[in-house]
GROMACS .gro file of C-alpha atoms in nm:
model
  379
    1UNK     CA    1   0.514   2.045  -0.995
    2UNK     CA    2   0.771   1.773  -1.050
    3UNK     CA    3   0.668   1.494  -1.290
    4UNK     CA    4   0.825   1.150  -1.287
    5UNK     CA    5   0.779   0.840  -1.498
    6UNK     CA    6   0.784   0.606  -1.199
    7UNK     CA    7   0.746   0.667  -0.829
    8UNK     CA    8   0.869   0.381  -0.609
    9UNK     CA    9   0.735   0.388  -0.254
   10UNK     CA   10   0.975   0.206  -0.021
   11UNK     CA   11   1.355   0.190  -0.025
   12UNK     CA   12   1.393  -0.171   0.076
   13UNK     CA   13   1.569  -0.424  -0.144
   14UNK     CA   14   1.268  -0.472  -0.376
   15UNK     CA   15   1.210  -0.099  -0.421
   16UNK     CA   16   1.573  -0.008  -0.478
   17UNK     CA   17   1.632  -0.299  -0.715
   18UNK     CA   18   1.325  -0.208  -0.922
   19UNK     CA   19   1.431   0.158  -0.928
   20UNK     CA   20   1.780   0.062  -1.046
   21UNK     CA   21   1.648  -0.150  -1.333
   22UNK     CA   22   1.403   0.119  -1.444
   23UNK     CA   23   1.664   0.395  -1.426
   24UNK     CA   24   1.896   0.183  -1.641
   25UNK     CA   25   1.615   0.181  -1.898
   26UNK     CA   26   1.634   0.562  -1.903
   27UNK     CA   27   1.311   0.626  -1.716
   28UNK     CA   28   1.276   0.915  -1.471
   29UNK     CA   29   1.251   0.736  -1.135
   30UNK     CA   30   1.195   0.869  -0.783
   31UNK     CA   31   1.212   0.657  -0.467
   32UNK     CA   32   1.069   0.773  -0.134
   33UNK     CA   33   1.093   0.616   0.209
   34UNK     CA   34   0.968   0.746   0.541
   35UNK     CA   35   1.284   0.631   0.721
   36UNK     CA   36   1.557   0.891   0.760
   37UNK     CA   37   1.823   0.620   0.754
   38UNK     CA   38   1.825   0.286   0.573
   39UNK     CA   39   1.985   0.129   0.880
   40UNK     CA   40   1.667   0.199   1.078
   41UNK     CA   41   1.370  -0.035   1.091
   42UNK     CA   42   1.542  -0.339   0.938
   43UNK     CA   43   1.300  -0.633   0.953
   44UNK     CA   44   1.494  -0.913   0.787
   45UNK     CA   45   1.766  -1.142   0.917
   46UNK     CA   46   1.939  -1.104   0.581
   47UNK     CA   47   1.970  -1.471   0.485
   48UNK     CA   48   2.052  -1.513   0.116
   49UNK     CA   49   2.007  -1.858  -0.036
   50UNK     CA   50   2.238  -2.025  -0.284
   51UNK     CA   51   2.034  -1.953  -0.596
   52UNK     CA   52   2.022  -1.583  -0.513
   53UNK     CA   53   2.397  -1.582  -0.458
   54UNK     CA   54   2.447  -1.758  -0.792
   55UNK     CA   55   2.214  -1.538  -0.996
   56UNK     CA   56   2.263  -1.188  -0.852
   57UNK     CA   57   2.574  -0.976  -0.816
   58UNK     CA   58   2.571  -0.918  -0.441
   59UNK     CA   59   2.863  -0.735  -0.278
   60UNK     CA   60   3.095  -1.008  -0.153
   61UNK     CA   61   3.240  -0.802   0.131
   62UNK     CA   62   2.894  -0.757   0.285
   63UNK     CA   63   2.824  -1.130   0.309
   64UNK     CA   64   2.919  -1.363   0.593
   65UNK     CA   65   3.079  -1.707   0.552
   66UNK     CA   66   2.904  -1.980   0.357
   67UNK     CA   67   2.677  -2.212   0.556
   68UNK     CA   68   2.628  -2.575   0.458
   69UNK     CA   69   2.481  -2.730   0.773
   70UNK     CA   70   2.124  -2.700   0.898
   71UNK     CA   71   2.030  -2.851   1.235
   72UNK     CA   72   1.660  -2.918   1.303
   73UNK     CA   73   1.571  -2.947   1.672
   74UNK     CA   74   1.254  -3.083   1.835
   75UNK     CA   75   1.110  -2.900   2.139
   76UNK     CA   76   1.325  -3.115   2.369
   77UNK     CA   77   1.636  -2.980   2.188
   78UNK     CA   78   1.774  -3.336   2.195
   79UNK     CA   79   1.928  -3.521   1.900
   80UNK     CA   80   1.886  -3.261   1.625
   81UNK     CA   81   1.869  -3.370   1.262
   82UNK     CA   82   2.174  -3.248   1.074
   83UNK     CA   83   2.137  -3.182   0.704
   84UNK     CA   84   2.460  -3.109   0.517
   85UNK     CA   85   2.496  -2.982   0.162
   86UNK     CA   86   2.804  -3.018  -0.054
   87UNK     CA   87   2.770  -2.648  -0.145
   88UNK     CA   88   2.734  -2.322   0.045
   89UNK     CA   89   2.357  -2.289   0.084
   90UNK     CA   90   2.323  -1.970   0.291
   91UNK     CA   91   2.510  -1.651   0.364
   92UNK     CA   92   2.396  -1.380   0.603
   93UNK     CA   93   2.438  -1.021   0.489
   94UNK     CA   94   2.496  -0.693   0.669
   95UNK     CA   95   2.157  -0.561   0.555
   96UNK     CA   96   2.213  -0.197   0.652
   97UNK     CA   97   2.519  -0.194   0.427
   98UNK     CA   98   2.336  -0.389   0.155
   99UNK     CA   99   2.060  -0.126   0.149
  100UNK     CA  100   2.315   0.155   0.125
  101UNK     CA  101   2.490  -0.029  -0.158
  102UNK     CA  102   2.158  -0.071  -0.341
  103UNK     CA  103   2.078   0.297  -0.289
  104UNK     CA  104   2.414   0.401  -0.431
  105UNK     CA  105   2.361   0.178  -0.736
  106UNK     CA  106   2.012   0.320  -0.797
  107UNK     CA  107   2.133   0.678  -0.765
  108UNK     CA  108   2.433   0.611  -0.989
  109UNK     CA  109   2.192   0.486  -1.255
  110UNK     CA  110   1.994   0.810  -1.232
  111UNK     CA  111   1.718   0.737  -0.981
  112UNK     CA  112   1.645   1.000  -0.716
  113UNK     CA  113   1.616   0.855  -0.362
  114UNK     CA  114   1.451   1.068  -0.093
  115UNK     CA  115   1.456   0.957   0.271
  116UNK     CA  116   1.243   1.103   0.548
  117UNK     CA  117   0.952   1.138   0.304
  118UNK     CA  118   0.626   0.962   0.393
  119UNK     CA  119   0.384   0.861   0.121
  120UNK     CA  120   0.035   0.993   0.203
  121UNK     CA  121  -0.173   0.891  -0.096
  122UNK     CA  122  -0.216   0.883  -0.474
  123UNK     CA  123  -0.508   0.952  -0.702
  124UNK     CA  124  -0.508   0.981  -1.081
  125UNK     CA  125  -0.131   1.019  -1.088
  126UNK     CA  126  -0.121   1.294  -0.826
  127UNK     CA  127   0.089   1.180  -0.528
  128UNK     CA  128   0.101   1.350  -0.189
  129UNK     CA  129   0.376   1.323   0.073
  130UNK     CA  130   0.458   1.436   0.422
  131UNK     CA  131   0.805   1.586   0.410
  132UNK     CA  132   0.816   1.680   0.041
  133UNK     CA  133   0.619   1.855  -0.230
  134UNK     CA  134   0.364   1.647  -0.425
  135UNK     CA  135   0.451   1.499  -0.765
  136UNK     CA  136   0.268   1.365  -1.064
  137UNK     CA  137   0.369   1.012  -1.160
  138UNK     CA  138   0.286   0.809  -1.468
  139UNK     CA  139   0.316   0.490  -1.266
  140UNK     CA  140   0.343   0.410  -0.893
  141UNK     CA  141   0.520   0.101  -0.756
  142UNK     CA  142   0.434  -0.012  -0.407
  143UNK     CA  143   0.738  -0.154  -0.229
  144UNK     CA  144   0.611  -0.029   0.104
  145UNK     CA  145   0.599  -0.348   0.306
  146UNK     CA  146   0.348  -0.617   0.400
  147UNK     CA  147   0.074  -0.371   0.499
  148UNK     CA  148   0.102  -0.163   0.183
  149UNK     CA  149  -0.079   0.169   0.167
  150UNK     CA  150  -0.005   0.187  -0.205
  151UNK     CA  151  -0.191  -0.141  -0.263
  152UNK     CA  152  -0.506   0.005  -0.110
  153UNK     CA  153  -0.480   0.328  -0.307
  154UNK     CA  154  -0.436   0.137  -0.634
  155UNK     CA  155  -0.725  -0.097  -0.559
  156UNK     CA  156  -0.496  -0.403  -0.561
  157UNK     CA  157  -0.495  -0.703  -0.329
  158UNK     CA  158  -0.356  -0.674   0.023
  159UNK     CA  159  -0.189  -0.929   0.250
  160UNK     CA  160  -0.417  -1.085   0.510
  161UNK     CA  161  -0.219  -1.379   0.653
  162UNK     CA  162   0.083  -1.298   0.865
  163UNK     CA  163   0.341  -1.437   1.098
  164UNK     CA  164   0.507  -1.193   1.332
  165UNK     CA  165   0.876  -1.228   1.400
  166UNK     CA  166   1.146  -1.074   1.616
  167UNK     CA  167   1.514  -1.131   1.667
  168UNK     CA  168   1.810  -1.024   1.873
  169UNK     CA  169   2.125  -0.925   1.683
  170UNK     CA  170   2.458  -0.884   1.857
  171UNK     CA  171   2.828  -0.887   1.780
  172UNK     CA  172   3.030  -1.205   1.836
  173UNK     CA  173   3.402  -1.267   1.865
  174UNK     CA  174   3.571  -1.381   1.545
  175UNK     CA  175   3.593  -1.760   1.531
  176UNK     CA  176   3.357  -1.802   1.825
  177UNK     CA  177   3.115  -2.022   1.628
  178UNK     CA  178   3.107  -2.276   1.346
  179UNK     CA  179   2.884  -2.161   1.057
  180UNK     CA  180   2.551  -2.342   1.087
  181UNK     CA  181   2.180  -2.268   1.072
  182UNK     CA  182   2.004  -2.385   1.390
  183UNK     CA  183   1.625  -2.424   1.357
  184UNK     CA  184   1.403  -2.517   1.653
  185UNK     CA  185   1.051  -2.648   1.594
  186UNK     CA  186   0.879  -2.560   1.922
  187UNK     CA  187   0.523  -2.423   1.921
  188UNK     CA  188   0.565  -2.299   2.277
  189UNK     CA  189   0.797  -2.022   2.154
  190UNK     CA  190   0.728  -2.013   1.778
  191UNK     CA  191   0.372  -2.135   1.705
  192UNK     CA  192   0.342  -2.218   1.337
  193UNK     CA  193   0.704  -2.145   1.257
  194UNK     CA  194   1.056  -2.174   1.406
  195UNK     CA  195   1.310  -2.036   1.643
  196UNK     CA  196   1.649  -1.981   1.478
  197UNK     CA  197   2.014  -1.903   1.543
  198UNK     CA  198   2.250  -1.807   1.262
  199UNK     CA  199   2.547  -1.572   1.225
  200UNK     CA  200   2.730  -1.378   0.957
  201UNK     CA  201   3.075  -1.424   1.107
  202UNK     CA  202   3.050  -1.094   1.294
  203UNK     CA  203   2.694  -1.084   1.432
  204UNK     CA  204   2.463  -1.352   1.567
  205UNK     CA  205   2.092  -1.351   1.488
  206UNK     CA  206   1.862  -1.520   1.739
  207UNK     CA  207   1.494  -1.506   1.656
  208UNK     CA  208   1.145  -1.650   1.675
  209UNK     CA  209   0.835  -1.608   1.461
  210UNK     CA  210   0.483  -1.744   1.469
  211UNK     CA  211   0.115  -1.668   1.453
  212UNK     CA  212   0.045  -1.371   1.680
  213UNK     CA  213  -0.290  -1.503   1.806
  214UNK     CA  214  -0.107  -1.807   1.946
  215UNK     CA  215   0.164  -1.607   2.126
  216UNK     CA  216  -0.017  -1.578   2.455
  217UNK     CA  217   0.274  -1.438   2.656
  218UNK     CA  218   0.384  -1.188   2.392
  219UNK     CA  219   0.654  -1.192   2.127
  220UNK     CA  220   0.923  -1.018   2.330
  221UNK     CA  221   0.883  -1.256   2.623
  222UNK     CA  222   0.898  -1.560   2.394
  223UNK     CA  223   1.209  -1.429   2.222
  224UNK     CA  224   1.387  -1.365   2.552
  225UNK     CA  225   1.291  -1.710   2.679
  226UNK     CA  226   1.418  -1.876   2.362
  227UNK     CA  227   1.741  -1.674   2.354
  228UNK     CA  228   1.826  -1.774   2.712
  229UNK     CA  229   1.921  -2.127   2.604
  230UNK     CA  230   1.898  -2.125   2.224
  231UNK     CA  231   2.120  -2.393   2.064
  232UNK     CA  232   2.419  -2.254   1.880
  233UNK     CA  233   2.409  -1.912   2.044
  234UNK     CA  234   2.738  -1.763   2.157
  235UNK     CA  235   2.804  -1.496   2.419
  236UNK     CA  236   2.740  -1.140   2.296
  237UNK     CA  237   3.052  -0.934   2.238
  238UNK     CA  238   2.875  -0.603   2.192
  239UNK     CA  239   2.545  -0.416   2.210
  240UNK     CA  240   2.220  -0.601   2.143
  241UNK     CA  241   1.986  -0.478   1.868
  242UNK     CA  242   1.624  -0.587   1.837
  243UNK     CA  243   1.438  -0.627   1.508
  244UNK     CA  244   1.087  -0.736   1.428
  245UNK     CA  245   0.779  -0.705   1.214
  246UNK     CA  246   0.502  -0.887   1.027
  247UNK     CA  247   0.580  -1.152   0.764
  248UNK     CA  248   0.316  -1.221   0.497
  249UNK     CA  249   0.272  -1.596   0.443
  250UNK     CA  250  -0.044  -1.614   0.232
  251UNK     CA  251   0.155  -1.644  -0.090
  252UNK     CA  252   0.186  -1.402  -0.379
  253UNK     CA  253  -0.126  -1.187  -0.408
  254UNK     CA  254  -0.348  -1.245  -0.709
  255UNK     CA  255  -0.413  -0.890  -0.830
  256UNK     CA  256  -0.074  -0.719  -0.844
  257UNK     CA  257  -0.101  -0.461  -1.120
  258UNK     CA  258  -0.328  -0.195  -1.266
  259UNK     CA  259  -0.278   0.079  -1.527
  260UNK     CA  260  -0.181   0.310  -1.238
  261UNK     CA  261   0.085   0.091  -1.075
  262UNK     CA  262   0.193  -0.243  -0.931
  263UNK     CA  263   0.335  -0.410  -0.620
  264UNK     CA  264   0.673  -0.572  -0.545
  265UNK     CA  265   0.839  -0.742  -0.249
  266UNK     CA  266   0.645  -0.792   0.074
  267UNK     CA  267   0.371  -0.563  -0.054
  268UNK     CA  268   0.303  -0.825  -0.324
  269UNK     CA  269   0.323  -1.115  -0.078
  270UNK     CA  270   0.650  -1.221  -0.243
  271UNK     CA  271   0.759  -1.436   0.050
  272UNK     CA  272   0.791  -1.813   0.055
  273UNK     CA  273   0.475  -1.924   0.239
  274UNK     CA  274   0.663  -2.211   0.401
  275UNK     CA  275   1.011  -2.082   0.489
  276UNK     CA  276   0.909  -1.713   0.513
  277UNK     CA  277   1.215  -1.620   0.307
  278UNK     CA  278   1.164  -1.304   0.106
  279UNK     CA  279   1.498  -1.183  -0.031
  280UNK     CA  280   1.519  -1.412  -0.333
  281UNK     CA  281   1.152  -1.359  -0.431
  282UNK     CA  282   1.180  -0.982  -0.399
  283UNK     CA  283   1.483  -0.966  -0.629
  284UNK     CA  284   1.326  -1.191  -0.892
  285UNK     CA  285   0.991  -1.012  -0.879
  286UNK     CA  286   1.175  -0.682  -0.917
  287UNK     CA  287   1.322  -0.805  -1.246
  288UNK     CA  288   0.975  -0.895  -1.374
  289UNK     CA  289   0.816  -0.578  -1.235
  290UNK     CA  290   1.076  -0.357  -1.404
  291UNK     CA  291   1.034  -0.532  -1.739
  292UNK     CA  292   0.654  -0.507  -1.725
  293UNK     CA  293   0.661  -0.143  -1.613
  294UNK     CA  294   0.910  -0.031  -1.875
  295UNK     CA  295   0.732  -0.220  -2.152
  296UNK     CA  296   0.395  -0.076  -2.052
  297UNK     CA  297   0.522   0.283  -2.027
  298UNK     CA  298   0.704   0.249  -2.356
  299UNK     CA  299   0.410   0.104  -2.555
  300UNK     CA  300   0.097   0.196  -2.358
  301UNK     CA  301  -0.025  -0.161  -2.411
  302UNK     CA  302  -0.222  -0.262  -2.101
  303UNK     CA  303  -0.204  -0.628  -2.205
  304UNK     CA  304   0.156  -0.627  -2.085
  305UNK     CA  305   0.032  -0.582  -1.729
  306UNK     CA  306  -0.128  -0.928  -1.750
  307UNK     CA  307   0.226  -1.071  -1.758
  308UNK     CA  308   0.254  -0.963  -1.396
  309UNK     CA  309  -0.006  -1.211  -1.281
  310UNK     CA  310  -0.023  -1.330  -0.923
  311UNK     CA  311  -0.220  -1.643  -1.009
  312UNK     CA  312   0.060  -1.764  -1.235
  313UNK     CA  313   0.320  -1.701  -0.966
  314UNK     CA  314   0.107  -1.865  -0.695
  315UNK     CA  315   0.075  -2.181  -0.903
  316UNK     CA  316   0.447  -2.245  -0.865
  317UNK     CA  317   0.408  -2.260  -0.487
  318UNK     CA  318   0.098  -2.476  -0.440
  319UNK     CA  319   0.302  -2.738  -0.255
  320UNK     CA  320   0.453  -2.484  -0.018
  321UNK     CA  321   0.114  -2.326   0.049
  322UNK     CA  322  -0.015  -2.672   0.144
  323UNK     CA  323   0.287  -2.736   0.367
  324UNK     CA  324   0.230  -2.396   0.530
  325UNK     CA  325  -0.115  -2.516   0.637
  326UNK     CA  326   0.036  -2.835   0.775
  327UNK     CA  327   0.305  -2.638   0.958
  328UNK     CA  328   0.042  -2.403   1.103
  329UNK     CA  329  -0.137  -2.702   1.254
  330UNK     CA  330   0.160  -2.807   1.470
  331UNK     CA  331   0.055  -2.641   1.794
  332UNK     CA  332   0.172  -2.877   2.072
  333UNK     CA  333   0.519  -2.998   2.176
  334UNK     CA  334   0.407  -3.359   2.125
  335UNK     CA  335   0.301  -3.285   1.767
  336UNK     CA  336   0.631  -3.109   1.702
  337UNK     CA  337   0.830  -3.403   1.842
  338UNK     CA  338   0.631  -3.635   1.615
  339UNK     CA  339   0.695  -3.412   1.313
  340UNK     CA  340   1.071  -3.418   1.376
  341UNK     CA  341   1.055  -3.796   1.417
  342UNK     CA  342   0.897  -3.820   1.070
  343UNK     CA  343   1.174  -3.604   0.928
  344UNK     CA  344   1.438  -3.842   1.063
  345UNK     CA  345   1.344  -4.105   0.806
  346UNK     CA  346   1.483  -4.117   0.453
  347UNK     CA  347   1.173  -3.964   0.293
  348UNK     CA  348   1.149  -3.699   0.565
  349UNK     CA  349   1.513  -3.598   0.529
  350UNK     CA  350   1.472  -3.578   0.151
  351UNK     CA  351   1.168  -3.350   0.193
  352UNK     CA  352   1.350  -3.129   0.442
  353UNK     CA  353   1.656  -3.106   0.216
  354UNK     CA  354   1.436  -3.018  -0.081
  355UNK     CA  355   1.276  -2.732   0.111
  356UNK     CA  356   1.596  -2.604   0.269
  357UNK     CA  357   1.839  -2.663  -0.019
  358UNK     CA  358   1.606  -2.657  -0.320
  359UNK     CA  359   1.612  -2.439  -0.630
  360UNK     CA  360   1.244  -2.346  -0.641
  361UNK     CA  361   1.192  -1.981  -0.722
  362UNK     CA  362   0.999  -1.737  -0.936
  363UNK     CA  363   1.004  -1.766  -1.316
  364UNK     CA  364   1.267  -1.575  -1.508
  365UNK     CA  365   1.170  -1.276  -1.723
  366UNK     CA  366   1.051  -1.379  -2.070
  367UNK     CA  367   1.319  -1.258  -2.319
  368UNK     CA  368   1.048  -1.111  -2.543
  369UNK     CA  369   0.920  -0.904  -2.251
  370UNK     CA  370   1.274  -0.790  -2.175
  371UNK     CA  371   1.305  -0.672  -2.537
  372UNK     CA  372   0.985  -0.468  -2.510
  373UNK     CA  373   1.114  -0.310  -2.193
  374UNK     CA  374   1.430  -0.190  -2.364
  375UNK     CA  375   1.271  -0.101  -2.699
  376UNK     CA  376   1.449  -0.379  -2.890
  377UNK     CA  377   1.285  -0.618  -3.134
  378UNK     CA  378   1.371  -0.978  -3.204
  379UNK     CA  379   1.413  -1.092  -3.561
   0.00000   0.00000   0.00000
């Protein structure tokens, strides 16, 4: 039976990034994903924020043009608030190609990536699959999405608060739009969240998300209704693809690690509870997860696992958790119009700019922890 140091379940950005970092630390790493192709089942728009672009080496040719303007619309769609940054704040990536790039990097570092292999369960280091022979693993990392099976098997916390989102993605003609991020606050189509339109220079993304129990006519119907007259949308120049899935918005889970494994990405609730952005958190949590995992496997010291503490990470986002509750309470067009009116003032615009253009993120990896992970010692 094959034995590995680390089994990563899920070949999304969090799983592949964690696998890459662990393989670079000379650990024997296997990644499994039930999808047969990484271009299937994509659930993210692929919006990378400025701090991610600054701090991580993302493939430039897979990113769309920089976006500096955000337009916030009330339900009436009249007189949107325009917020403009003096820097590129967003770029939209070709996520299928980004995943393939991340897979290639992980494999080049020595990780083994197996697609079409479904995780069935793990107990005492023995891991069963559908589509492959079982393995024994010293440590299991759950990067298997918001409804993580690994989390349940490891006895860790699970996500319980979700939005559900869907979007239409289609090709556009070059130069057909001016780069901008259009956000519509309208509880009739996106209760508790937003409708959006954004493009990567080649494809437009038109989507809605909200609380499923408030979507009385169904997500697909609401998306089609919104897309019919969504501000900023241009005429499709090619086939239309649909994406969708749950988005955890309860904040980072409290219990994230045990001696048998830990969670990263959506499985860990690593999504901004307010903006529902998950790409920056998943990359930063992957750095911390890899350092903790490597240090623990190298030393056997279970105290290192306490460095991967959800309570500490949640504390950084208390304000956004509170704003999420406020946002969730906007359930009528009148309330949404009033909220946008508040944002028109100086204080409101400053708050909106802080949320949309801010630098808030997860803590960086402690240098001492990074040394433990690589076997180095500071003098």
